[in-house]
Structure formats: C-alpha cells, structure tokens
Tab-separated table of C-alpha atoms and ligand atoms in Angstrom:
chain	number	residue	atom	x	y	z
A	161	UNK	CA	-0.019	0.186	0.076
A	162	UNK	CA	1.691	3.312	-1.226
A	163	UNK	CA	0.371	6.052	0.765
A	164	UNK	CA	1.110	8.652	-2.244
A	165	UNK	CA	-1.848	7.058	-4.148
A	166	UNK	CA	-4.011	8.137	-1.123
A	167	UNK	CA	-6.191	11.023	-1.036
A	168	UNK	CA	-5.918	13.127	2.417
A	169	UNK	CA	-9.213	11.797	3.882
A	170	UNK	CA	-7.830	8.174	3.305
A	171	UNK	CA	-4.468	9.182	4.999
A	172	UNK	CA	-6.499	10.445	7.560
A	173	UNK	CA	-8.475	7.342	8.277
A	174	UNK	CA	-6.183	4.802	7.206
A	175	UNK	CA	-2.664	5.331	7.176
A	176	UNK	CA	-0.809	4.259	9.961
A	177	UNK	CA	-3.420	1.869	11.549
A	178	UNK	CA	-2.174	-1.250	13.408
A	179	UNK	CA	-4.039	-4.208	11.959
A	180	UNK	CA	-5.683	-6.362	14.708
A	181	UNK	CA	-4.539	-9.748	13.545
A	182	UNK	CA	-5.633	-11.507	16.780
A	183	UNK	CA	-9.012	-10.556	16.939
A	184	UNK	CA	-9.498	-8.691	13.672
A	185	UNK	CA	-10.869	-5.495	15.101
A	186	UNK	CA	-11.450	-2.348	13.140
A	187	UNK	CA	-9.282	-0.132	15.230
A	188	UNK	CA	-5.941	-0.134	15.999
A	189	UNK	CA	-5.194	-1.955	19.603
A	190	UNK	CA	-3.100	0.110	22.278
A	191	UNK	CA	0.146	-1.179	23.497
A	192	UNK	CA	0.773	-0.270	26.969
A	193	UNK	CA	4.049	-1.898	27.324
A	194	UNK	CA	6.773	-0.302	28.642
A	195	UNK	CA	8.778	-3.259	28.422
A	196	UNK	CA	9.546	-5.618	24.981
A	197	UNK	CA	11.518	-8.523	24.548
A	198	UNK	CA	15.326	-7.461	23.986
A	199	UNK	CA	16.668	-10.553	22.281
A	200	UNK	CA	15.799	-11.354	18.689
A	201	UNK	CA	14.166	-8.246	17.930
A	202	UNK	CA	14.641	-5.738	15.321
A	203	UNK	CA	14.045	-2.789	17.319
A	204	UNK	CA	14.498	-2.387	21.284
A	205	UNK	CA	11.245	-0.797	21.946
A	206	UNK	CA	10.788	1.295	25.123
A	207	UNK	CA	8.132	4.435	25.411
A	208	UNK	CA	10.919	7.179	25.560
A	209	UNK	CA	12.583	5.557	22.638
A	210	UNK	CA	9.509	6.852	20.853
A	211	UNK	CA	9.242	3.592	18.975
A	212	UNK	CA	6.394	1.636	20.504
A	213	UNK	CA	3.823	0.107	18.050
A	214	UNK	CA	1.272	3.137	18.626
A	215	UNK	CA	4.101	5.854	18.202
A	216	UNK	CA	5.799	4.471	15.183
A	217	UNK	CA	2.351	3.624	13.260
A	218	UNK	CA	0.850	7.306	14.282
A	219	UNK	CA	4.095	8.995	13.073
A	220	UNK	CA	3.482	7.348	9.862
A	221	UNK	CA	-0.017	9.316	9.493
A	222	UNK	CA	1.687	12.373	10.415
A	223	UNK	CA	4.613	12.045	7.819
A	224	UNK	CA	2.087	11.202	5.109
A	225	UNK	CA	0.156	14.264	5.949
A	226	UNK	CA	3.010	16.376	5.908
A	227	UNK	CA	4.586	14.999	3.023
A	228	UNK	CA	7.803	14.082	4.868
A	229	UNK	CA	9.753	10.810	4.859
A	230	UNK	CA	9.087	10.496	8.792
A	231	UNK	CA	7.744	12.083	11.787
A	232	UNK	CA	8.054	11.884	16.007
A	233	UNK	CA	5.149	12.191	18.401
A	234	UNK	CA	5.783	14.334	21.689
A	235	UNK	CA	4.245	14.928	24.718
A	236	UNK	CA	3.302	18.575	24.071
A	237	UNK	CA	4.108	21.153	21.130
A	238	UNK	CA	6.507	22.663	23.278
A	239	UNK	CA	8.312	19.208	24.149
A	240	UNK	CA	8.248	19.200	20.386
A	241	UNK	CA	9.635	22.799	19.723
A	242	UNK	CA	12.251	22.481	22.611
A	243	UNK	CA	13.539	19.093	21.462
A	244	UNK	CA	14.006	20.023	17.910
A	245	UNK	CA	15.744	23.343	18.711
A	246	UNK	CA	18.244	21.804	21.141
A	247	UNK	CA	18.948	19.048	18.592
A	248	UNK	CA	20.190	21.754	16.272
A	249	UNK	CA	21.644	24.720	18.172
A	250	UNK	CA	24.818	24.538	20.582
A	251	UNK	CA	26.935	26.828	22.675
A	252	UNK	CA	27.930	29.645	20.541
A	253	UNK	CA	25.427	29.078	17.827
A	254	UNK	CA	22.909	31.370	16.572
A	255	UNK	CA	19.273	31.540	15.407
A	256	UNK	CA	17.190	33.904	13.802
A	257	UNK	CA	13.460	33.882	14.978
A	258	UNK	CA	10.282	35.353	13.643
A	259	UNK	CA	9.211	38.283	15.911
A	260	UNK	CA	5.338	37.279	15.646
A	261	UNK	CA	5.781	33.606	17.707
A	262	UNK	CA	3.949	31.700	19.808
A	263	UNK	CA	4.221	32.892	23.408
A	264	UNK	CA	5.513	29.887	24.614
A	265	UNK	CA	8.111	29.388	22.245
A	266	UNK	CA	9.204	32.756	22.545
A	267	UNK	CA	9.441	32.516	26.245
A	268	UNK	CA	11.435	29.132	25.848
A	269	UNK	CA	14.226	31.015	23.683
A	270	UNK	CA	14.369	34.278	25.712
A	271	UNK	CA	14.250	32.141	29.137
A	272	UNK	CA	16.475	28.920	28.549
A	273	UNK	CA	18.464	29.845	25.657
A	274	UNK	CA	20.973	32.302	27.340
A	275	UNK	CA	21.480	29.537	29.979
A	276	UNK	CA	23.005	27.523	27.116
A	277	UNK	CA	24.719	30.143	25.261
A	278	UNK	CA	22.905	30.285	22.574
A	279	UNK	CA	22.145	33.419	20.612
A	280	UNK	CA	18.920	34.537	18.606
A	281	UNK	CA	17.441	37.534	17.259
A	282	UNK	CA	13.889	38.127	16.735
A	283	UNK	CA	13.514	39.708	13.397
A	284	UNK	CA	11.715	43.186	13.066
A	285	UNK	CA	8.970	41.872	10.681
A	286	UNK	CA	8.258	38.810	8.411
A	287	UNK	CA	9.342	39.736	5.074
A	288	UNK	CA	12.473	37.782	4.019
A	289	UNK	CA	14.765	40.717	4.122
A	290	UNK	CA	13.937	40.962	7.618
A	291	UNK	CA	15.643	37.116	8.274
A	292	UNK	CA	18.355	37.789	6.060
A	293	UNK	CA	19.329	40.783	7.775
A	294	UNK	CA	19.282	39.276	11.205
A	295	UNK	CA	21.699	36.299	9.677
A	296	UNK	CA	24.765	36.134	11.556
A	297	UNK	CA	28.371	34.071	10.772
A	298	UNK	CA	27.419	31.634	13.490
A	299	UNK	CA	23.715	31.352	12.665
A	300	UNK	CA	22.371	28.009	12.050
A	301	UNK	CA	18.543	27.816	11.933
A	302	UNK	CA	15.780	30.091	10.934
A	303	UNK	CA	12.404	29.594	12.470
A	304	UNK	CA	8.991	30.771	11.169
A	305	UNK	CA	5.362	30.682	11.983
A	306	UNK	CA	2.822	31.121	9.442
A	307	UNK	CA	-0.071	32.143	9.800
A	308	UNK	CA	0.763	33.810	12.835
A	309	UNK	CA	-0.775	34.217	16.004
A	310	UNK	CA	-3.052	36.456	16.908
A	311	UNK	CA	-2.881	38.851	13.519
A	312	UNK	CA	-2.503	36.110	10.952
A	313	UNK	CA	0.420	37.477	9.005
A	314	UNK	CA	1.770	35.259	6.012
A	315	UNK	CA	5.392	34.564	5.789
A	316	UNK	CA	6.789	33.410	2.275
A	317	UNK	CA	7.570	29.890	3.323
A	318	UNK	CA	9.224	29.043	-0.369
A	319	UNK	CA	11.595	32.291	0.201
A	320	UNK	CA	12.497	31.529	3.658
A	321	UNK	CA	13.329	28.027	2.474
A	322	UNK	CA	15.411	29.283	-0.381
A	323	UNK	CA	17.136	31.917	1.709
A	324	UNK	CA	17.932	28.934	4.273
A	325	UNK	CA	19.535	26.527	1.696
A	326	UNK	CA	21.409	29.210	-0.010
A	327	UNK	CA	23.196	29.786	3.318
A	328	UNK	CA	23.137	26.275	4.370
A	329	UNK	CA	20.932	26.497	7.511
A	330	UNK	CA	18.363	24.451	8.465
A	331	UNK	CA	14.559	25.656	8.547
A	332	UNK	CA	11.955	25.059	10.791
A	333	UNK	CA	8.345	26.074	10.424
A	334	UNK	CA	5.298	26.093	13.342
A	335	UNK	CA	2.688	24.870	11.374
A	336	UNK	CA	-0.059	24.603	14.176
A	337	UNK	CA	-2.363	27.168	12.848
A	338	UNK	CA	-2.573	26.004	9.276
A	339	UNK	CA	-2.541	22.350	9.712
A	340	UNK	CA	-1.496	19.917	7.275
A	341	UNK	CA	-4.711	19.975	5.431
A	342	UNK	CA	-4.553	23.666	4.717
A	343	UNK	CA	-0.729	24.119	4.127
A	344	UNK	CA	2.679	21.868	3.525
A	345	UNK	CA	5.863	23.363	4.052
A	346	UNK	CA	8.049	20.191	2.820
A	347	UNK	CA	6.606	21.369	-0.448
A	348	UNK	CA	8.453	24.209	-0.692
A	349	UNK	CA	11.493	23.034	0.684
A	350	UNK	CA	11.138	23.824	4.550
A	351	UNK	CA	13.252	21.173	6.443
A	352	UNK	CA	11.474	20.813	9.836
A	353	UNK	CA	7.718	21.229	10.731
A	354	UNK	CA	6.103	21.186	13.949
A	355	UNK	CA	2.778	20.984	15.440
A	356	UNK	CA	1.035	21.523	18.467
A	357	UNK	CA	-0.981	18.488	18.124
A	358	UNK	CA	-3.164	20.096	21.246
A	359	UNK	CA	-4.493	22.202	18.374
A	360	UNK	CA	-6.111	21.194	15.257
A	361	UNK	CA	-4.415	17.399	15.035
A	362	UNK	CA	-6.407	16.370	18.314
A	363	UNK	CA	-9.183	19.038	17.597
A	364	UNK	CA	-11.716	18.329	20.361
A	365	UNK	CA	-9.542	20.223	23.342
A	366	UNK	CA	-9.168	17.254	25.368
A	367	UNK	CA	-5.500	15.834	24.355
A	368	UNK	CA	-1.769	17.788	24.786
A	369	UNK	CA	0.307	16.643	22.538
A	370	UNK	CA	3.111	17.802	19.753
A	371	UNK	CA	4.689	16.302	16.659
A	372	UNK	CA	7.593	17.016	14.132
A	373	UNK	CA	8.007	15.972	10.588
A	374	UNK	CA	11.146	15.751	8.598
A	375	UNK	CA	13.406	13.883	6.607
A	376	UNK	CA	15.309	10.654	8.330
A	377	UNK	CA	18.699	12.432	8.369
A	378	UNK	CA	17.031	15.678	10.422
A	379	UNK	CA	14.671	13.282	12.210
A	380	UNK	CA	17.717	11.348	13.644
A	381	UNK	CA	19.540	14.061	15.314
A	382	UNK	CA	16.067	15.182	16.905
A	383	UNK	CA	15.578	11.410	17.890
A	384	UNK	CA	19.100	11.585	19.399
A	385	UNK	CA	18.186	14.455	21.675
A	386	UNK	CA	14.522	13.217	22.245
A	387	UNK	CA	15.555	9.978	24.162
A	388	UNK	CA	17.798	12.267	26.498
A	389	UNK	CA	14.863	14.959	27.159
A	390	UNK	CA	12.121	12.326	27.509
A	391	UNK	CA	9.211	14.291	25.791
A	392	UNK	CA	7.349	11.133	24.927
A	393	UNK	CA	3.494	10.875	24.701
A	394	UNK	CA	1.535	7.820	26.279
A	395	UNK	CA	0.398	5.575	23.976
A	396	UNK	CA	-3.019	5.841	25.432
A	397	UNK	CA	-2.955	9.436	24.534
A	398	UNK	CA	-1.238	8.359	21.225
A	399	UNK	CA	-4.244	6.090	20.508
A	400	UNK	CA	-6.801	9.242	21.241
A	401	UNK	CA	-4.635	11.518	19.099
A	402	UNK	CA	-5.099	8.616	16.186
A	403	UNK	CA	-8.633	8.522	16.555
A	404	UNK	CA	-8.913	12.392	16.326
A	405	UNK	CA	-7.024	12.612	13.233
A	406	UNK	CA	-9.219	10.388	11.498
A	407	UNK	CA	-11.645	13.478	11.112
A	408	UNK	CA	-8.445	15.945	10.581
A	409	UNK	CA	-9.488	16.783	7.126
A	410	UNK	CA	-13.357	16.707	7.729
A	411	UNK	CA	-12.935	19.183	10.501
A	412	UNK	CA	-10.361	21.733	9.173
A	413	UNK	CA	-12.506	21.948	5.642
A	414	UNK	CA	-15.772	22.308	8.294
A	415	UNK	CA	-13.660	25.270	9.935
A	416	UNK	CA	-11.902	26.755	6.778
A	417	UNK	CA	-15.749	27.209	5.592
A	418	UNK	CA	-17.409	28.647	8.533
A	419	UNK	CA	-14.071	31.219	9.248
A	420	UNK	CA	-14.311	32.467	5.774
A	421	UNK	CA	-18.032	33.223	5.855
A	422	UNK	CA	-17.496	34.842	9.259
A	423	UNK	CA	-14.606	36.994	8.124
A	424	UNK	CA	-16.577	38.277	5.475
A	425	UNK	CA	-19.862	38.808	7.757
A	426	UNK	CA	-17.665	40.592	10.213
A	427	UNK	CA	-15.728	42.639	7.610
A	428	UNK	CA	-19.160	44.074	6.369
A	429	UNK	CA	-20.643	44.506	9.886
A	430	UNK	CA	-20.917	48.458	10.676
A	431	UNK	CA	-19.708	47.777	14.228
A	432	UNK	CA	-16.690	46.251	13.082
A	433	UNK	CA	-13.402	48.186	12.530
A	434	UNK	CA	-10.971	45.621	11.412
A	435	UNK	CA	-10.604	41.837	10.422
A	436	UNK	CA	-7.574	39.965	10.097
A	437	UNK	CA	-8.064	36.575	7.881
A	438	UNK	CA	-5.949	35.794	5.100
A	439	UNK	CA	-8.875	34.287	3.317
A	440	UNK	CA	-10.015	37.801	2.849
A	441	UNK	CA	-9.103	39.948	-0.456
A	442	UNK	CA	-8.573	42.797	1.789
A	443	UNK	CA	-5.852	40.930	3.702
A	444	UNK	CA	-2.204	42.365	2.846
A	445	UNK	CA	-0.863	38.950	1.973
A	446	UNK	CA	-3.900	37.422	0.760
A	447	UNK	CA	-2.373	36.859	-2.904
A	448	UNK	CA	0.743	35.258	-1.270
A	449	UNK	CA	-1.392	33.001	0.953
A	450	UNK	CA	-2.966	31.690	-2.059
A	451	UNK	CA	0.202	30.326	-3.610
A	452	UNK	CA	1.106	28.544	-0.454
A	453	UNK	CA	-2.164	27.579	1.382
A	454	UNK	CA	-4.834	24.882	0.241
A	455	UNK	CA	-7.469	26.839	2.815
A	456	UNK	CA	-7.192	29.785	4.828
A	457	UNK	CA	-7.831	28.016	7.909
A	458	UNK	CA	-10.126	28.528	11.087
A	459	UNK	CA	-8.535	31.562	13.060
A	460	UNK	CA	-9.218	34.630	12.521
A	461	UNK	CA	-8.954	37.915	14.339
A	462	UNK	CA	-11.156	41.362	14.664
A	463	UNK	CA	-11.554	44.642	16.531
A	464	UNK	CA	-15.009	46.031	17.297
A	465	UNK	CA	-15.286	50.145	17.028
A	466	UNK	CA	-14.127	52.165	19.381
A	467	UNK	CA	-16.748	52.272	22.191
A	468	UNK	CA	-17.889	48.765	21.983
A	469	UNK	CA	-16.027	47.125	24.768
A	470	UNK	CA	-14.467	43.834	23.931
A	471	UNK	CA	-14.852	42.277	27.208
A	472	UNK	CA	-18.332	43.247	27.651
A	473	UNK	CA	-19.175	41.790	24.030
A	474	UNK	CA	-17.155	38.469	25.231
A	475	UNK	CA	-19.464	38.089	28.167
A	476	UNK	CA	-22.626	38.373	26.301
A	477	UNK	CA	-21.885	35.413	23.784
A	478	UNK	CA	-23.973	32.672	24.852
A	479	UNK	CA	-22.856	29.973	22.201
A	480	UNK	CA	-19.093	30.782	21.386
A	481	UNK	CA	-16.956	30.068	24.428
A	482	UNK	CA	-14.697	32.553	25.949
A	483	UNK	CA	-11.817	30.492	26.532
A	484	UNK	CA	-8.016	29.924	26.039
A	485	UNK	CA	-6.364	27.545	23.617
A	486	UNK	CA	-7.658	27.185	19.902
A	487	UNK	CA	-8.804	24.715	17.460
A	488	UNK	CA	-11.338	22.842	18.722
A	489	UNK	CA	-14.642	21.627	17.146
A	490	UNK	CA	-15.990	24.250	19.505
A	491	UNK	CA	-15.934	27.995	18.882
A	492	UNK	CA	-14.116	30.009	21.226
A	493	UNK	CA	-12.809	33.587	21.662
A	494	UNK	CA	-10.013	35.421	23.610
A	495	UNK	CA	-8.334	38.812	24.469
A	496	UNK	CA	-4.900	38.168	23.647
A	497	UNK	CA	-3.883	41.612	25.725
A	498	UNK	CA	-5.517	39.657	28.441
A	499	UNK	CA	-4.124	36.402	28.031
A	500	UNK	CA	-1.290	35.345	25.393
A	501	UNK	CA	0.309	38.671	25.385
A	502	UNK	CA	-0.463	39.989	28.883
A	503	UNK	CA	2.808	39.748	30.051
A	504	UNK	CA	4.032	42.492	27.599
A	505	UNK	CA	3.792	46.204	28.498
A	506	UNK	CA	1.103	48.244	26.572
A	507	UNK	CA	4.080	49.507	24.514
A	508	UNK	CA	5.368	46.011	23.642
A	509	UNK	CA	1.639	45.336	22.573
A	510	UNK	CA	1.221	48.486	20.728
A	511	UNK	CA	4.647	47.625	18.619
A	512	UNK	CA	3.297	44.434	17.419
A	513	UNK	CA	-0.239	45.608	16.683
A	514	UNK	CA	-2.058	44.105	19.550
A	515	UNK	CA	-4.417	46.314	20.685
A	516	UNK	CA	-6.770	46.183	23.825
A	517	UNK	CA	-9.783	45.821	21.423
A	518	UNK	CA	-8.285	42.661	19.318
A	519	UNK	CA	-10.363	39.756	19.501
A	520	UNK	CA	-9.077	36.413	18.517
A	521	UNK	CA	-11.763	33.849	17.324
A	522	UNK	CA	-10.934	30.043	16.851
A	523	UNK	CA	-14.045	29.070	14.521
A	524	UNK	CA	-15.533	25.620	15.319
A	525	UNK	CA	-18.050	23.488	13.192
A	526	UNK	CA	-21.077	24.384	14.564
A	527	UNK	CA	-23.807	25.438	11.947
A	528	UNK	CA	-22.759	29.198	10.746
A	529	UNK	CA	-26.149	30.823	11.031
A	530	UNK	CA	-25.916	30.144	14.982
A	531	UNK	CA	-22.502	31.767	14.819
A	532	UNK	CA	-23.628	34.362	13.397
A	533	UNK	CA	-26.614	35.020	15.337
A	534	UNK	CA	-24.591	34.816	18.596
A	535	UNK	CA	-22.031	37.382	17.247
A	536	UNK	CA	-24.810	39.873	16.523
A	537	UNK	CA	-26.731	39.507	19.581
A	538	UNK	CA	-23.515	39.928	21.501
A	539	UNK	CA	-22.751	43.166	19.658
A	540	UNK	CA	-26.273	44.527	19.861
A	541	UNK	CA	-26.171	43.794	23.767
A	542	UNK	CA	-23.154	45.328	24.239
A	543	UNK	CA	-24.045	48.534	22.751
A	544	UNK	CA	-27.386	48.863	24.489
B	799	PLP	C1	-0.193	26.167	21.500
B	799	PLP	C2	0.576	26.524	20.543
B	799	PLP	C3	1.800	25.596	20.788
B	799	PLP	C4	2.567	25.027	22.024
B	799	PLP	O1	1.940	23.914	21.931
B	799	PLP	P1	1.341	23.067	23.654
B	799	PLP	O2	0.816	21.850	22.842
B	799	PLP	O3	0.453	23.743	24.272
B	799	PLP	O4	2.928	22.929	24.278
B	799	PLP	C5	2.986	25.938	19.657
B	799	PLP	N1	2.771	26.819	18.790
B	799	PLP	C6	1.345	27.199	18.655
B	799	PLP	C7	1.263	28.103	17.190
B	799	PLP	C8	0.446	26.955	19.535
B	799	PLP	O5	-1.039	27.552	18.926
C-alpha cells in the first residue's frame, strides 16, 4: 500500500493503522507495554525511545499528511519545539526567529537559551529581508510561524526555504495554525515542521500533544536528543490522537468554510473596525496565502469599533465560549491583551499591533447561522 496514492481523507482514516491480527477488530489496538523483549528483535522498544507500536504507526500518518519521510510524536507542542531546537543548536550558535511567535516558544528561547549560551535574534518583521538581515556568521537555524498568532500574518515559505538553503542553514516552521490540511511546508523546501497536536490534530480540546515531521537525517538528530530529554507521549494519548486525526480533514475543511463566511460577515458589519483573515481579499498577503495554502484556516481576529467594549462583548456571547487555547470543534474567543500577550507592556503590545480591543476567534464546526446570530446579539446587547 503506497500512501502516495491516497487522498487526504484516506490518509487521515487509514495510514498508520495497526492491524489487529489476533481479534480482527476495526481499529488499532493500544500497546501499553513499557517492557519489550530485548533478544531476537529488530527494534529495542521503549516508550521514551519513541518507538512503541502506537507511536511509530501514528508517526506514519503525520509524515504522510506533511509529505515528509518521517515524523515523531511528543508529549506537547513545547516538548516538540524545545527538543527540535536543542537538537540543532549548541553553545555559540545563533538562531533567527520570527518576531510574531507563539508565546511559549518565545519564552523558551528568551528564558532558556541564555543558560546554554545560544544566541538569538527576533526579526523586526516577517518579510524575507528581515530574516536575511538578521543572519550572522554563527547562525544555524531560521524559524518561522505562518499564519501567525494572533494577527494572521503570512510569511513567504518558499522564499524562507530558499534563503535558508542558500546559506546552508536549517529551516523550521510552526505549522500549527494552518494544519497539514491547509499547508505543507515541505513542498516548498522547509526542513522541519512542528505541530502543537493539542490544536487541530487533536481537535477536541482534550489532548495535549506535539509532533515534528522531516527527513530521516534531520529526524535522527532530533531522536538522539529526544531520548535524553524524555518528552514522549503516553500510548493511551497516542491512540486518542490517532482517533482524532481520522476526522482531521473533515473538521479543518468545515472550519475553513465557517471562518471564511464569518470573516466576510464581520468585514461587512458596521460595528466592526478591522478583520484579520488571510482568506479576505483585503488581507495584505492574500495573494501570497493563495500560493502556499489550500485553505485559509479556522483562525481569525477582529476589532470592534471604539466604544464597544471587547470584554463586555465576550461576556454577552451565549454559544461561543470565552476560553484559552484554540482549534477545537467548538468556537472560542479570547482577548490576546488579557491572555497570550498579557505579560508584555502596553508599549510592546502596541509595537506588534495587538490592541486591547483585538479579539481572537477560533472558529469551530457549528452551523454558520448560529455563530453569526450569536455575534450579532452580543454586539447588540453590548451597545445597548
Ligand atoms: C499551542 C501552541 C504551541 C504549544 O503547544 P502545546 O501543545 O501547548 O505545548 C506552539 N505553537 C502554536 C502556534 C500553538 O498554538
């Protein structure tokens, strides 16, 4: 069975299943053993070696979806990111990082790298020139995130991959917001792709997990560090993630569709000042997004007009939950100034364009008209 022949829904459903030879059940069995025979075996299996049957099989599904040779599953998105970065950076090395970055990644770099003597530069923007300007003689890695959180800026993936190759560096992308359904950075030449599987891959707000996908050579380097750091995922959760991923393409496509319609609805609404969504023609990188994304994703953000308090608006929502995290089948909203970016000063937030009225919207799979009605009534009640 060559996985290349399969469409995306078939990959989600079937690639990497474990055949239940003993009882002929329809779904993969869970192997919870932490102890495996050591003699007469091809592989010495142990959960912290990332090579239990459930771990290795689910990795095949992720690699097939990301168009890479192989993949690894981690205990969280941050376990994946930290292990990957430490596998490619040592004392005296330097990394160029996109300035608009997931808060946890940014904290990891700022708080931990000085302890290891690893140097870093956060770019001043997301144009390729911003990255090129930041490269030093000891630079080893370029790290990007597109679409970014929470303003949904789009970085040119191919240009970054080309730049990285021309300088002999390693390129890494956080592909969490797009998911492999909407964007495959490996097709543009990016070396390593990470996911917080807590988000779209899990999709039901009940699993904490992460993944890295890439070539055998790059992944071997990560494995060598991963077995020492120990951030592997329990097989119980690996199995839950496999189950969730069977509907990944269905969910993400439904979220793309809802988000596009909601972005257009908000864009036209007279009480809405700004909408940030790569699927809108008014988005500054809409044309670029079309060249590297198959769908524009389920994340958008917006600002209500001055005088309509964002916090009060949130309190009046009945269907859409005010909650942290993102990418579940349920719609959620939050205020980045009060959550993900609360630790920054007002001045720092202003610099990266995160106003107090900015609302981040993780669009779920509910019926569009119900989401629209909820937003309408919440705006109306807030104004009255
Ligand atoms: C949530 C998130 C992470 C971190 O993942 P965890 O599973 O919470 O460790 C990394 N990048 C992005 C874009 C995220 O949204």
